């Protein structure tokens, strides 16, 4: 068969997209089973720093491209929970250590010849990450520098406000790898950019330039100094009473989150069936072989 071609070339090594793990039916509480292993990881896969009295910054720090492994997803989820418990914090900025890649999506090695327990835990961790970021009462602002395909786009879509530089690209390009985004991510994509654009974008695995993303509402604004602009946005949002803003956010996001909580096992089984398909495994193997040959 024809090897799968990476949409961005050599700068994006592991791409795909999805999200979080076992979530309680009330409050979307994260399962504690993954937290010890991610908190003990050294060096840290992501960091949480104080930007202002009301704003924290979560920095993705898994070189080279912040791909979402099971441990990475669990680590980000843990940092979100830590931010929520920080006294006085009302805003969270999500950024990358890299100026070229925000997040390249799922770690594709998690899906290559996987063991069933590991694959189940991996997708559950992705589900939990999505639920934690999508439903956090904190205002979330994404600083997008470089590429954000698939899972990277998922992280951006989960946030309240998205600021991107004029370089890079963003989108849900799973179709190019022979798979599909989960229903809940496709629904969020359609809610954000409109049903028709989402249908075309998902079907083609389209990656949007920053200007295109701005025009369709996939990002909220472009800035050459995204770090500074995200701090300004966080300060603007922090002027709104936190309780009122968080209640409004919960009302608009509850339905999608609660549906995923109800259908978590069904979604896990769908993902496992898709990934374990022979044609998908063959394509992933060819893709990894192509990446390996580029390194030589």
JSON list of C-alpha atoms in Angstrom, two decimals, residues 213 259-260:
[
{"chain": "A", "resi": 213, "resn": "UNK", "atom": "CA", "xyz": [-8.88, 29.52, 10.96]},
{"chain": "A", "resi": 259, "resn": "UNK", "atom": "CA", "xyz": [-23.22, 12.72, 27.05]},
{"chain": "A", "resi": 260, "resn": "UNK", "atom": "CA", "xyz": [-19.58, 11.65, 26.86]}
]
